[in-house]
């Protein structure tokens, strides 16, 4: 199993003296009796075999796992591996049955069916500390809610929501099987638990006689010895199984959960957990809760947008559209040479769009979202605590994951070390501090390199914006599109530059994301994490850090950098110096907020659409292509394992990408929501679809994943908290520096008196003057670029967006006092908003306990009852033993059996 350790030392052998050599041993057979229990010589009529059979040919033993392989040119070497691997599986107690390739639909694929008998199930349930029922829960469940009848249309049938009775559970102990509620050993452990146990054995079983370090199904899949390894779905998704003994839970999940017409229904979380395991169950619970909470944010955001539409007549941007005000203001060129002078009223449409999202309600919504995100995280903690209790995960600690070390880690272990907590010897990776430091530096140097590539690409996109803006300004000056009645006013050089740059940026994001995913997995593998949980946490940090920069950097540029370092006419700032000719971008008269909104919508919506195409359409097309020939055959020829073999594999990191997608979306709707109040509404519509797409995908397009336990969403919880805190800061800065809210308020309360003041004159006040004659030759527009109405002998000044003294003033072109007043007001607003929101956040977090009091009471009650019943059980056993021994308490001498004990090899380094 591990280097420096003989094969005998890696296995724990357990006597099974209760079996007699002449009996069938409850379905268990020793490794030397392979032909006996595989039933390879039995008569098989596939025409009579049920299409949905999930049993061996005897119709009794359930198929818990399936391996497939194809004979190829390197067949002899792979055949030796398979033989050794299967022999070792039999020594571990698993029962095997082979379907020859001649019996498969394609005539090429062999299928190895695996059944795990009771003795193996009991052994590994003890090893993995699996909780099982010992008594029906008799605690009254108070679920009555006031006005609950209002939610009836959203409810699912009780047998779907609660697929099994509520039990008290305790950790399984093989020596006390009569303590637990075991009515039928074949159905006591659900299929999800059975396939979890089988995969645990498969991932640790050696396949080489020469090198015991070569082990695990993952390696065999990678080197092509086997082509697939998967547990079976219990039936076809569109109809129930013909076998009355089969649960047909897949059909129930499809009927009540995975259909798009059920988008308004609650999710059957208990059935999801029972079929797929707790790890997938907790994901859908989180996704459903997140979608539910989004509905409140979406409603408030929609109301803020409606307010912007309704209050348009009162806003200051009417002055821009007014021919007598905006039509008389001549603005300075927005680029060198190729941009001419323009009138302010040409930005009327853009200014109107900007006001829809830049109004008084923006401040309210930014504060609301800061509080909403706290409520979301706190209420999720409570929901998660309730699920932990209901799903028997209260005592599931991360230390128990040490029992499930990654096989890749075990293979590389070379020495033992005393665990100071357990005081037991444990296998550790033998590496020097220099090796650790080298791996750490190499891994994070790679991450920094790829983040640098993102920043370089963003700089490239910015350079593109600067280079093409002048071209668009020149090309679109007399463009026919400008004369279109509806859209002509919207097609401006700024709009064209922003949209094309956003689309290019989105394509770059997708390409870098595709490449980095593979790099992140490679460098995480190189670190050799100890457990699966540690592996996922390390990968999560690397992937999120990269994607945070990848997806949000362009939005950060538009929000906090564009238009902030442009200089002023006669002294413009350039991106790479004046020699480059790439003059820094200016914001329009309407501000940069509308451009941030455009950037946010394109990247956010584009990512969601692309994600749904990848998640739904691509698997469907692949499955259609793979199964195209099978559709021409009778159903009885296309067996359950062949159907599942043709489905897509969700992969070990399937859920990781689902979480990543949703957390990136969470960042969009929190970090930049002040610029686009409709973002939660778009996210809500996407997530309503996302829940059903993911459900449909797992139920119809993917093989059944191996069940796994998880008591929380893991490292994503900390990432969400980090985003929540950071979002308060970003939204405060957006309102202050990207929005035009603070300058308007300063103007309103410093330049007017009385309570009925208006914003008349604000536009003129927000623009400064520049003497056209002072333009440098390299900044002055070409003669043919100026509009027909421009006459240099009459028009001697142009305007630009800033607060500077006019030409002729003793402090000409330096900032006025009003500029400093506005800057002070912006900084004061940031401090006040952050402190108010953070105080409310911390108060709300303190006010709402993480675990509901009802759940705490039920946990205590259950623990008390477990101790009480266990005490009564031990006492009853003692009484029975005393009564059997008699009054003289003589030592019981058990007769010696004539049978030879059968040894069961338990594949677990953790137990040695």
PDB file of N, CA and C in Angstrom, residues 25 64 73 83 93 104 171 283 325 335-336 340 426 432 461 470 525 530 537 547 661 685 769 776 813 868 911:
ATOM      1  N   UNK A  25     -22.360 -19.096   2.394  1.00  0.00           N
ATOM      2  CA  UNK A  25     -21.765 -17.970   3.127  1.00  0.00           C
ATOM      3  C   UNK A  25     -22.443 -16.652   2.799  1.00  0.00           C
ATOM      4  N   UNK A  64     -23.742  -2.725  -7.455  1.00  0.00           N
ATOM      5  CA  UNK A  64     -23.398  -1.502  -6.733  1.00  0.00           C
ATOM      6  C   UNK A  64     -22.425  -0.616  -7.501  1.00  0.00           C
ATOM      7  N   UNK A  73      -4.634  -2.833 -28.463  1.00  0.00           N
ATOM      8  CA  UNK A  73      -3.321  -3.340 -28.861  1.00  0.00           C
ATOM      9  C   UNK A  73      -2.405  -3.574 -27.665  1.00  0.00           C
ATOM     10  N   UNK A  83      -6.563  -8.387 -14.035  1.00  0.00           N
ATOM     11  CA  UNK A  83      -6.649  -9.652 -13.298  1.00  0.00           C
ATOM     12  C   UNK A  83      -6.196  -9.480 -11.857  1.00  0.00           C
ATOM     13  N   UNK A  93     -13.504  -8.853  -0.484  1.00  0.00           N
ATOM     14  CA  UNK A  93     -14.870  -9.275  -0.204  1.00  0.00           C
ATOM     15  C   UNK A  93     -15.888  -8.904  -1.255  1.00  0.00           C
ATOM     16  N   UNK A 104     -22.528  -6.986 -25.399  1.00  0.00           N
ATOM     17  CA  UNK A 104     -22.757  -5.551 -25.312  1.00  0.00           C
ATOM     18  C   UNK A 104     -23.316  -5.021 -26.620  1.00  0.00           C
ATOM     19  N   UNK A 171     -23.641   6.129  15.066  1.00  0.00           N
ATOM     20  CA  UNK A 171     -22.546   5.590  14.261  1.00  0.00           C
ATOM     21  C   UNK A 171     -22.590   4.069  14.275  1.00  0.00           C
ATOM     22  N   UNK A 283     -25.365  21.353  -2.053  1.00  0.00           N
ATOM     23  CA  UNK A 283     -25.214  22.341  -3.134  1.00  0.00           C
ATOM     24  C   UNK A 283     -26.582  22.839  -3.601  1.00  0.00           C
ATOM     25  N   UNK A 325     -29.854  74.988 -23.938  1.00  0.00           N
ATOM     26  CA  UNK A 325     -28.778  74.845 -22.944  1.00  0.00           C
ATOM     27  C   UNK A 325     -27.711  73.892 -23.491  1.00  0.00           C
ATOM     28  N   UNK A 335     -10.597  63.123 -28.462  1.00  0.00           N
ATOM     29  CA  UNK A 335      -9.353  62.476 -28.854  1.00  0.00           C
ATOM     30  C   UNK A 335      -8.556  63.443 -29.717  1.00  0.00           C
ATOM     31  N   UNK A 336      -7.331  63.108 -29.976  1.00  0.00           N
ATOM     32  CA  UNK A 336      -6.450  63.978 -30.753  1.00  0.00           C
ATOM     33  C   UNK A 336      -6.680  63.782 -32.243  1.00  0.00           C
ATOM     34  N   UNK A 340     -13.531  65.884 -33.526  1.00  0.00           N
ATOM     35  CA  UNK A 340     -13.830  67.306 -33.637  1.00  0.00           C
ATOM     36  C   UNK A 340     -14.599  67.806 -32.437  1.00  0.00           C
ATOM     37  N   UNK A 426       0.646   7.732  12.147  1.00  0.00           N
ATOM     38  CA  UNK A 426      -0.033   8.014  10.895  1.00  0.00           C
ATOM     39  C   UNK A 426       0.993   8.193   9.786  1.00  0.00           C
ATOM     40  N   UNK A 432      11.354  17.498   2.829  1.00  0.00           N
ATOM     41  CA  UNK A 432      12.125  18.463   3.609  1.00  0.00           C
ATOM     42  C   UNK A 432      11.463  19.832   3.520  1.00  0.00           C
ATOM     43  N   UNK A 461      -6.696  45.557 -23.902  1.00  0.00           N
ATOM     44  CA  UNK A 461      -8.055  45.982 -24.239  1.00  0.00           C
ATOM     45  C   UNK A 461      -8.201  47.496 -24.078  1.00  0.00           C
ATOM     46  N   UNK A 470     -10.747  56.954 -31.759  1.00  0.00           N
ATOM     47  CA  UNK A 470     -10.533  57.979 -32.795  1.00  0.00           C
ATOM     48  C   UNK A 470     -11.028  57.479 -34.145  1.00  0.00           C
ATOM     49  N   UNK A 525      -2.347  19.381  -7.871  1.00  0.00           N
ATOM     50  CA  UNK A 525      -1.878  17.993  -7.794  1.00  0.00           C
ATOM     51  C   UNK A 525      -0.422  17.931  -7.342  1.00  0.00           C
ATOM     52  N   UNK A 530      -3.508  16.270   1.401  1.00  0.00           N
ATOM     53  CA  UNK A 530      -3.695  15.044   2.172  1.00  0.00           C
ATOM     54  C   UNK A 530      -5.090  14.447   1.993  1.00  0.00           C
ATOM     55  N   UNK A 537     -10.193  22.691  -1.203  1.00  0.00           N
ATOM     56  CA  UNK A 537      -9.968  24.025  -0.639  1.00  0.00           C
ATOM     57  C   UNK A 537      -8.794  24.726  -1.310  1.00  0.00           C
ATOM     58  N   UNK A 547     -10.068  33.845 -11.112  1.00  0.00           N
ATOM     59  CA  UNK A 547     -11.294  34.277 -11.752  1.00  0.00           C
ATOM     60  C   UNK A 547     -11.782  35.616 -11.226  1.00  0.00           C
ATOM     61  N   UNK A 661     -19.252  29.079 -10.542  1.00  0.00           N
ATOM     62  CA  UNK A 661     -20.117  29.885 -11.398  1.00  0.00           C
ATOM     63  C   UNK A 661     -21.049  30.769 -10.581  1.00  0.00           C
ATOM     64  N   UNK A 685     -33.509  35.427 -12.609  1.00  0.00           N
ATOM     65  CA  UNK A 685     -34.037  34.704 -13.773  1.00  0.00           C
ATOM     66  C   UNK A 685     -33.069  33.616 -14.213  1.00  0.00           C
ATOM     67  N   UNK A 769     -14.083  75.848 -18.705  1.00  0.00           N
ATOM     68  CA  UNK A 769     -13.772  76.472 -19.999  1.00  0.00           C
ATOM     69  C   UNK A 769     -12.305  76.250 -20.362  1.00  0.00           C
ATOM     70  N   UNK A 776      -2.462  72.513 -28.179  1.00  0.00           N
ATOM     71  CA  UNK A 776      -1.209  72.132 -28.805  1.00  0.00           C
ATOM     72  C   UNK A 776      -1.491  71.555 -30.194  1.00  0.00           C
ATOM     73  N   UNK A 813      -6.872  77.047 -15.007  1.00  0.00           N
ATOM     74  CA  UNK A 813      -6.723  75.604 -15.219  1.00  0.00           C
ATOM     75  C   UNK A 813      -6.258  74.820 -13.971  1.00  0.00           C
ATOM     76  N   UNK A 868     -29.262   7.101  26.359  1.00  0.00           N
ATOM     77  CA  UNK A 868     -30.200   6.319  27.162  1.00  0.00           C
ATOM     78  C   UNK A 868     -30.472   4.954  26.524  1.00  0.00           C
ATOM     79  N   UNK A 911      -6.505   2.203   9.528  1.00  0.00           N
ATOM     80  CA  UNK A 911      -6.848   1.344  10.646  1.00  0.00           C
ATOM     81  C   UNK A 911      -5.660   0.570  11.184  1.00  0.00           C
TER      82      UNK A 911
END
